[in-house]
PDB file of C-alpha atoms in Angstrom:
ATOM      1  CA  MET U   1       0.000   0.000   0.000  1.00 49.00           C
ATOM      2  CA  ASN U   2       1.440   3.381  -0.932  1.00 59.00           C
ATOM      3  CA  LYS U   3       1.675   6.339   1.447  1.00 60.00           C
ATOM      4  CA  LYS U   4      -1.243   8.277  -0.121  1.00 56.00           C
ATOM      5  CA  ALA U   5      -3.605   5.331   0.243  1.00 56.00           C
ATOM      6  CA  ALA U   6      -2.452   4.765   3.832  1.00 57.00           C
ATOM      7  CA  TRP U   7      -3.031   8.423   4.738  1.00 61.00           C
ATOM      8  CA  GLY U   8      -6.404   8.406   2.985  1.00 54.00           C
ATOM      9  CA  THR U   9      -7.474   5.269   4.846  1.00 59.00           C
ATOM     10  CA  ALA U  10      -6.304   6.766   8.146  1.00 56.00           C
ATOM     11  CA  ALA U  11      -8.266   9.964   7.465  1.00 56.00           C
ATOM     12  CA  VAL U  12     -11.448   8.023   6.649  1.00 58.00           C
ATOM     13  CA  LEU U  13     -11.077   5.930   9.820  1.00 59.00           C
ATOM     14  CA  MET U  14     -10.527   9.054  11.923  1.00 59.00           C
ATOM     15  CA  VAL U  15     -13.629  10.752  10.499  1.00 55.00           C
ATOM     16  CA  ALA U  16     -15.728   7.598  11.005  1.00 56.00           C
ATOM     17  CA  GLY U  17     -14.399   7.218  14.560  1.00 56.00           C
ATOM     18  CA  TYR U  18     -15.144  10.861  15.332  1.00 52.00           C
ATOM     19  CA  GLY U  19     -18.703  10.505  14.010  1.00 52.00           C
ATOM     20  CA  ALA U  20     -19.320   7.335  16.014  1.00 54.00           C
ATOM     21  CA  ALA U  21     -17.875   8.860  19.197  1.00 54.00           C
ATOM     22  CA  THR U  22     -19.956  12.019  18.743  1.00 52.00           C
ATOM     23  CA  TRP U  23     -23.139   9.994  18.328  1.00 53.00           C
ATOM     24  CA  TYR U  24     -22.341   7.741  21.319  1.00 56.00           C
ATOM     25  CA  PHE U  25     -21.510  10.563  23.733  1.00 54.00           C
ATOM     26  CA  GLY U  26     -24.415  12.654  22.433  1.00 54.00           C
ATOM     27  CA  GLU U  27     -26.821   9.805  23.207  1.00 57.00           C
ATOM     28  CA  ARG U  28     -25.334   9.405  26.694  1.00 61.00           C
ATOM     29  CA  ALA U  29     -25.513  13.156  27.369  1.00 56.00           C
ATOM     30  CA  HIS U  30     -29.089  13.319  26.111  1.00 55.00           C
ATOM     31  CA  GLY U  31     -30.143  10.512  28.449  1.00 64.00           C
ATOM     32  CA  ALA U  32     -28.534  12.193  31.459  1.00 64.00           C
ATOM     33  CA  TYR U  33     -30.040  15.552  30.490  1.00 56.00           C
ATOM     34  CA  GLN U  34     -33.534  14.081  30.090  1.00 64.00           C
ATOM     35  CA  GLU U  35     -33.275  12.465  33.544  1.00 70.00           C
ATOM     36  CA  ALA U  36     -32.261  15.808  35.050  1.00 66.00           C
ATOM     37  CA  VAL U  37     -35.174  17.613  33.361  1.00 61.00           C
ATOM     38  CA  ASP U  38     -37.608  14.950  34.556  1.00 68.00           C
ATOM     39  CA  GLU U  39     -36.315  15.253  38.127  1.00 66.00           C
ATOM     40  CA  LEU U  40     -36.605  19.054  37.963  1.00 61.00           C
ATOM     41  CA  ARG U  41     -40.201  18.784  36.736  1.00 60.00           C
ATOM     42  CA  LYS U  42     -41.046  16.456  39.632  1.00 64.00           C
ATOM     43  CA  LEU U  43     -39.635  18.971  42.082  1.00 59.00           C
ATOM     44  CA  VAL U  44     -41.057  22.253  40.737  1.00 56.00           C
ATOM     45  CA  GLY U  45     -43.682  21.367  38.133  1.00 60.00           C
ATOM     46  CA  PRO U  46     -43.745  22.373  34.461  1.00 58.00           C
ATOM     47  CA  GLU U  47     -43.005  26.055  35.068  1.00 62.00           C
ATOM     48  CA  VAL U  48     -39.532  26.935  36.251  1.00 58.00           C
ATOM     49  CA  LEU U  49     -38.053  30.277  37.268  1.00 59.00           C
ATOM     50  CA  VAL U  50     -34.310  30.598  37.829  1.00 58.00           C
ATOM     51  CA  SER U  51     -32.548  33.837  38.743  1.00 59.00           C
ATOM     52  CA  GLN U  52     -28.786  34.248  38.874  1.00 54.00           C
ATOM     53  CA  GLN U  53     -26.452  37.195  39.327  1.00 59.00           C
ATOM     54  CA  TYR U  54     -24.067  37.195  36.355  1.00 54.00           C
ATOM     55  CA  THR U  55     -20.496  38.487  36.622  1.00 59.00           C
ATOM     56  CA  LYS U  56     -18.359  36.761  34.007  1.00 54.00           C
ATOM     57  CA  GLY U  57     -17.249  36.642  30.476  1.00 53.00           C
ATOM     58  CA  PHE U  58     -14.660  37.663  27.999  1.00 50.00           C
ATOM     59  CA  TRP U  59     -15.788  41.276  28.158  1.00 49.00           C
ATOM     60  CA  SER U  60     -16.430  41.293  31.929  1.00 62.00           C
ATOM     61  CA  SER U  61     -20.199  41.539  31.611  1.00 72.00           C
ATOM     62  CA  GLN U  62     -22.383  42.025  34.658  1.00 83.00           C
ATOM     63  CA  GLY U  63     -26.111  41.837  35.268  1.00 84.00           C
ATOM     64  CA  GLN U  64     -28.890  39.604  36.488  1.00 84.00           C
ATOM     65  CA  LEU U  65     -30.121  36.670  34.424  1.00 82.00           C
ATOM     66  CA  VAL U  66     -33.667  35.389  34.945  1.00 84.00           C
ATOM     67  CA  LEU U  67     -34.709  32.202  33.142  1.00 82.00           C
ATOM     68  CA  GLN U  68     -38.373  31.175  32.930  1.00 85.00           C
ATOM     69  CA  THR U  69     -39.924  28.184  31.238  1.00 82.00           C
ATOM     70  CA  ARG U  70     -43.571  27.498  30.447  1.00 85.00           C
ATOM     71  CA  ALA U  71     -44.714  23.973  29.622  1.00 85.00           C
ATOM     72  CA  LEU U  72     -41.186  23.136  28.498  1.00 78.00           C
ATOM     73  CA  ASP U  73     -40.974  19.809  26.718  1.00 80.00           C
ATOM     74  CA  LEU U  74     -37.778  18.539  25.130  1.00 75.00           C
ATOM     75  CA  GLN U  75     -37.922  15.394  23.018  1.00 77.00           C
ATOM     76  CA  TRP U  76     -35.382  13.610  20.885  1.00 73.00           C
ATOM     77  CA  ALA U  77     -36.848  12.557  17.520  1.00 76.00           C
ATOM     78  CA  ALA U  78     -35.123  11.455  14.324  1.00 75.00           C
ATOM     79  CA  GLY U  79     -31.738  12.585  15.629  1.00 68.00           C
ATOM     80  CA  ARG U  80     -32.962  16.098  16.495  1.00 71.00           C
ATOM     81  CA  MET U  81     -34.080  17.827  19.633  1.00 69.00           C
ATOM     82  CA  VAL U  82     -37.737  18.935  19.390  1.00 78.00           C
ATOM     83  CA  LEU U  83     -38.783  21.806  21.640  1.00 81.00           C
ATOM     84  CA  GLY U  84     -42.281  22.336  22.967  1.00 87.00           C
ATOM     85  CA  GLY U  85     -43.354  25.190  25.232  1.00 88.00           C
ATOM     86  CA  GLN U  86     -41.531  28.441  25.847  1.00 89.00           C
ATOM     87  CA  VAL U  87     -38.251  29.606  27.334  1.00 87.00           C
ATOM     88  CA  GLN U  88     -37.623  33.218  28.285  1.00 89.00           C
ATOM     89  CA  LEU U  89     -34.287  34.679  29.382  1.00 88.00           C
ATOM     90  CA  ASP U  90     -34.246  38.201  30.804  1.00 90.00           C
ATOM     91  CA  ALA U  91     -30.835  39.853  31.092  1.00 90.00           C
ATOM     92  CA  ARG U  92     -31.405  42.743  33.487  1.00 92.00           C
ATOM     93  CA  ALA U  93     -29.178  45.749  34.177  1.00 92.00           C
ATOM     94  CA  MET U  94     -26.429  44.467  31.890  1.00 90.00           C
ATOM     95  CA  SER U  95     -23.088  46.230  31.694  1.00 88.00           C
ATOM     96  CA  SER U  96     -19.828  45.537  29.893  1.00 84.00           C
ATOM     97  CA  ARG U  97     -16.264  46.732  29.960  1.00 80.00           C
ATOM     98  CA  LEU U  98     -16.778  47.662  26.291  1.00 81.00           C
ATOM     99  CA  SER U  99     -19.025  50.580  27.254  1.00 84.00           C
ATOM    100  CA  THR U 100     -18.805  53.358  29.815  1.00 85.00           C
ATOM    101  CA  LEU U 101     -22.570  53.182  30.395  1.00 88.00           C
ATOM    102  CA  ARG U 102     -23.543  51.260  33.536  1.00 89.00           C
ATOM    103  CA  PRO U 103     -25.969  49.619  32.966  1.00 93.00           C
ATOM    104  CA  MET U 104     -26.414  49.553  29.189  1.00 93.00           C
ATOM    105  CA  GLY U 105     -29.894  48.054  29.406  1.00 95.00           C
ATOM    106  CA  SER U 106     -32.180  45.121  30.086  1.00 95.00           C
ATOM    107  CA  TYR U 107     -33.082  42.601  27.390  1.00 96.00           C
ATOM    108  CA  ARG U 108     -35.372  39.643  26.730  1.00 94.00           C
ATOM    109  CA  LEU U 109     -34.646  36.580  24.610  1.00 93.00           C
ATOM    110  CA  ALA U 110     -37.793  34.489  24.064  1.00 93.00           C
ATOM    111  CA  LEU U 111     -37.806  31.034  22.488  1.00 91.00           C
ATOM    112  CA  ALA U 112     -41.123  29.489  21.428  1.00 92.00           C
ATOM    113  CA  GLY U 113     -41.280  25.820  20.504  1.00 87.00           C
ATOM    114  CA  GLY U 114     -43.197  24.230  17.678  1.00 85.00           C
ATOM    115  CA  GLN U 115     -42.542  22.735  14.263  1.00 81.00           C
ATOM    116  CA  ALA U 116     -40.121  25.598  13.526  1.00 84.00           C
ATOM    117  CA  PRO U 117     -39.082  27.128  16.881  1.00 89.00           C
ATOM    118  CA  THR U 118     -38.802  30.920  16.873  1.00 93.00           C
ATOM    119  CA  LEU U 119     -36.479  33.265  18.723  1.00 94.00           C
ATOM    120  CA  ARG U 120     -37.216  36.917  19.552  1.00 96.00           C
ATOM    121  CA  LEU U 121     -34.833  39.510  21.031  1.00 96.00           C
ATOM    122  CA  SER U 122     -36.163  42.732  22.524  1.00 97.00           C
ATOM    123  CA  THR U 123     -35.062  45.600  24.738  1.00 97.00           C
ATOM    124  CA  LEU U 124     -36.903  46.048  28.016  1.00 97.00           C
ATOM    125  CA  SER U 125     -35.104  49.315  28.861  1.00 97.00           C
ATOM    126  CA  GLY U 126     -31.801  51.076  28.393  1.00 96.00           C
ATOM    127  CA  ALA U 127     -29.500  53.029  26.125  1.00 97.00           C
ATOM    128  CA  LEU U 128     -28.412  50.092  23.954  1.00 96.00           C
ATOM    129  CA  GLU U 129     -31.495  49.036  22.006  1.00 97.00           C
ATOM    130  CA  LEU U 130     -31.463  45.448  20.710  1.00 96.00           C
ATOM    131  CA  SER U 131     -34.158  43.828  18.585  1.00 97.00           C
ATOM    132  CA  GLY U 132     -34.453  40.890  16.269  1.00 96.00           C
ATOM    133  CA  SER U 133     -36.117  37.625  15.429  1.00 97.00           C
ATOM    134  CA  GLY U 134     -35.216  34.269  14.019  1.00 94.00           C
ATOM    135  CA  ARG U 135     -36.354  30.709  13.463  1.00 93.00           C
ATOM    136  CA  TRP U 136     -34.847  27.310  13.129  1.00 85.00           C
ATOM    137  CA  VAL U 137     -34.803  26.062   9.569  1.00 81.00           C
ATOM    138  CA  GLY U 138     -33.822  22.400   9.688  1.00 76.00           C
ATOM    139  CA  GLU U 139     -30.893  22.313  12.090  1.00 75.00           C
ATOM    140  CA  ARG U 140     -29.821  25.931  11.577  1.00 84.00           C
ATOM    141  CA  LEU U 141     -30.860  29.102  13.303  1.00 87.00           C
ATOM    142  CA  ARG U 142     -31.531  32.019  10.975  1.00 92.00           C
ATOM    143  CA  PHE U 143     -31.573  35.280  12.927  1.00 95.00           C
ATOM    144  CA  ALA U 144     -31.720  38.920  11.842  1.00 95.00           C
ATOM    145  CA  GLY U 145     -31.585  41.802  14.261  1.00 96.00           C
ATOM    146  CA  GLU U 146     -30.173  45.183  14.961  1.00 97.00           C
ATOM    147  CA  ALA U 147     -28.547  47.214  17.692  1.00 96.00           C
ATOM    148  CA  ARG U 148     -28.706  50.961  18.013  1.00 97.00           C
ATOM    149  CA  ALA U 149     -28.029  53.622  20.611  1.00 96.00           C
ATOM    150  CA  ALA U 150     -30.854  55.575  22.184  1.00 96.00           C
ATOM    151  CA  PRO U 151     -30.867  59.262  21.201  1.00 95.00           C
ATOM    152  CA  GLY U 152     -28.005  61.109  22.898  1.00 94.00           C
ATOM    153  CA  ARG U 153     -26.142  57.883  23.794  1.00 94.00           C
ATOM    154  CA  GLU U 154     -24.370  57.326  20.458  1.00 93.00           C
ATOM    155  CA  PRO U 155     -20.873  58.476  21.585  1.00 91.00           C
ATOM    156  CA  ALA U 156     -20.831  56.114  24.579  1.00 91.00           C
ATOM    157  CA  LEU U 157     -21.967  53.110  22.504  1.00 93.00           C
ATOM    158  CA  SER U 158     -20.236  53.700  19.153  1.00 91.00           C
ATOM    159  CA  ASN U 159     -17.337  51.258  19.742  1.00 89.00           C
ATOM    160  CA  LEU U 160     -19.670  48.547  21.036  1.00 90.00           C
ATOM    161  CA  LEU U 161     -21.957  48.956  18.010  1.00 93.00           C
ATOM    162  CA  ASN U 162     -18.913  48.470  15.740  1.00 92.00           C
ATOM    163  CA  ILE U 163     -18.214  45.131  17.457  1.00 91.00           C
ATOM    164  CA  ILE U 164     -21.787  43.812  17.637  1.00 91.00           C
ATOM    165  CA  GLY U 165     -22.416  43.669  13.904  1.00 91.00           C
ATOM    166  CA  ARG U 166     -22.055  45.301  10.504  1.00 94.00           C
ATOM    167  CA  ARG U 167     -22.624  49.047  10.735  1.00 94.00           C
ATOM    168  CA  SER U 168     -25.303  50.662   8.599  1.00 95.00           C
ATOM    169  CA  GLY U 169     -25.466  54.292   9.629  1.00 92.00           C
ATOM    170  CA  ALA U 170     -26.529  54.535  13.264  1.00 92.00           C
ATOM    171  CA  ARG U 171     -27.534  50.844  13.338  1.00 95.00           C
ATOM    172  CA  SER U 172     -25.464  47.722  13.735  1.00 95.00           C
ATOM    173  CA  LEU U 173     -26.941  44.798  11.787  1.00 96.00           C
ATOM    174  CA  ILE U 174     -26.835  41.330  13.360  1.00 94.00           C
ATOM    175  CA  SER U 175     -27.177  38.277  11.137  1.00 93.00           C
ATOM    176  CA  LEU U 176     -26.751  34.591  11.976  1.00 89.00           C
ATOM    177  CA  GLY U 177     -27.222  31.649   9.610  1.00 85.00           C
TER     178      GLY U 177
END
């Protein structure tokens, strides 16, 4: 066997091994996760509220995160996770080292389950205004949104808006998928 064939065979075996290992550990993780969700439902019922002070991250973000679920149902079907119910994450009084404003604002990320789960981003209050929506198409999230500074707050948020997305005048466009 020549060297090219040996390297090609090795590459194919590595890819196949990686795929098999990913599937195996994914199945194990899913089983453990489902058990944890079931135990949580037994303890608190179908609606869950979790609140956590957040002080972490690459950009030293701070704020309070509040996670709520309503009739949350996660299933595994045909190799995909299927979401039923709703999940809402509120990020309150958020600040970042990338801006001099403290706090920059409070935001809501809402996920609604269904055949094609949808995602909505909105600003609850603050100088940095975020908005957007998206949906899962197959296994990919397609999201379009924008960030902008409230009137009079542009100088304090200009650098952050340059980082968040592609600038279009006073807006920063956010696009995923």
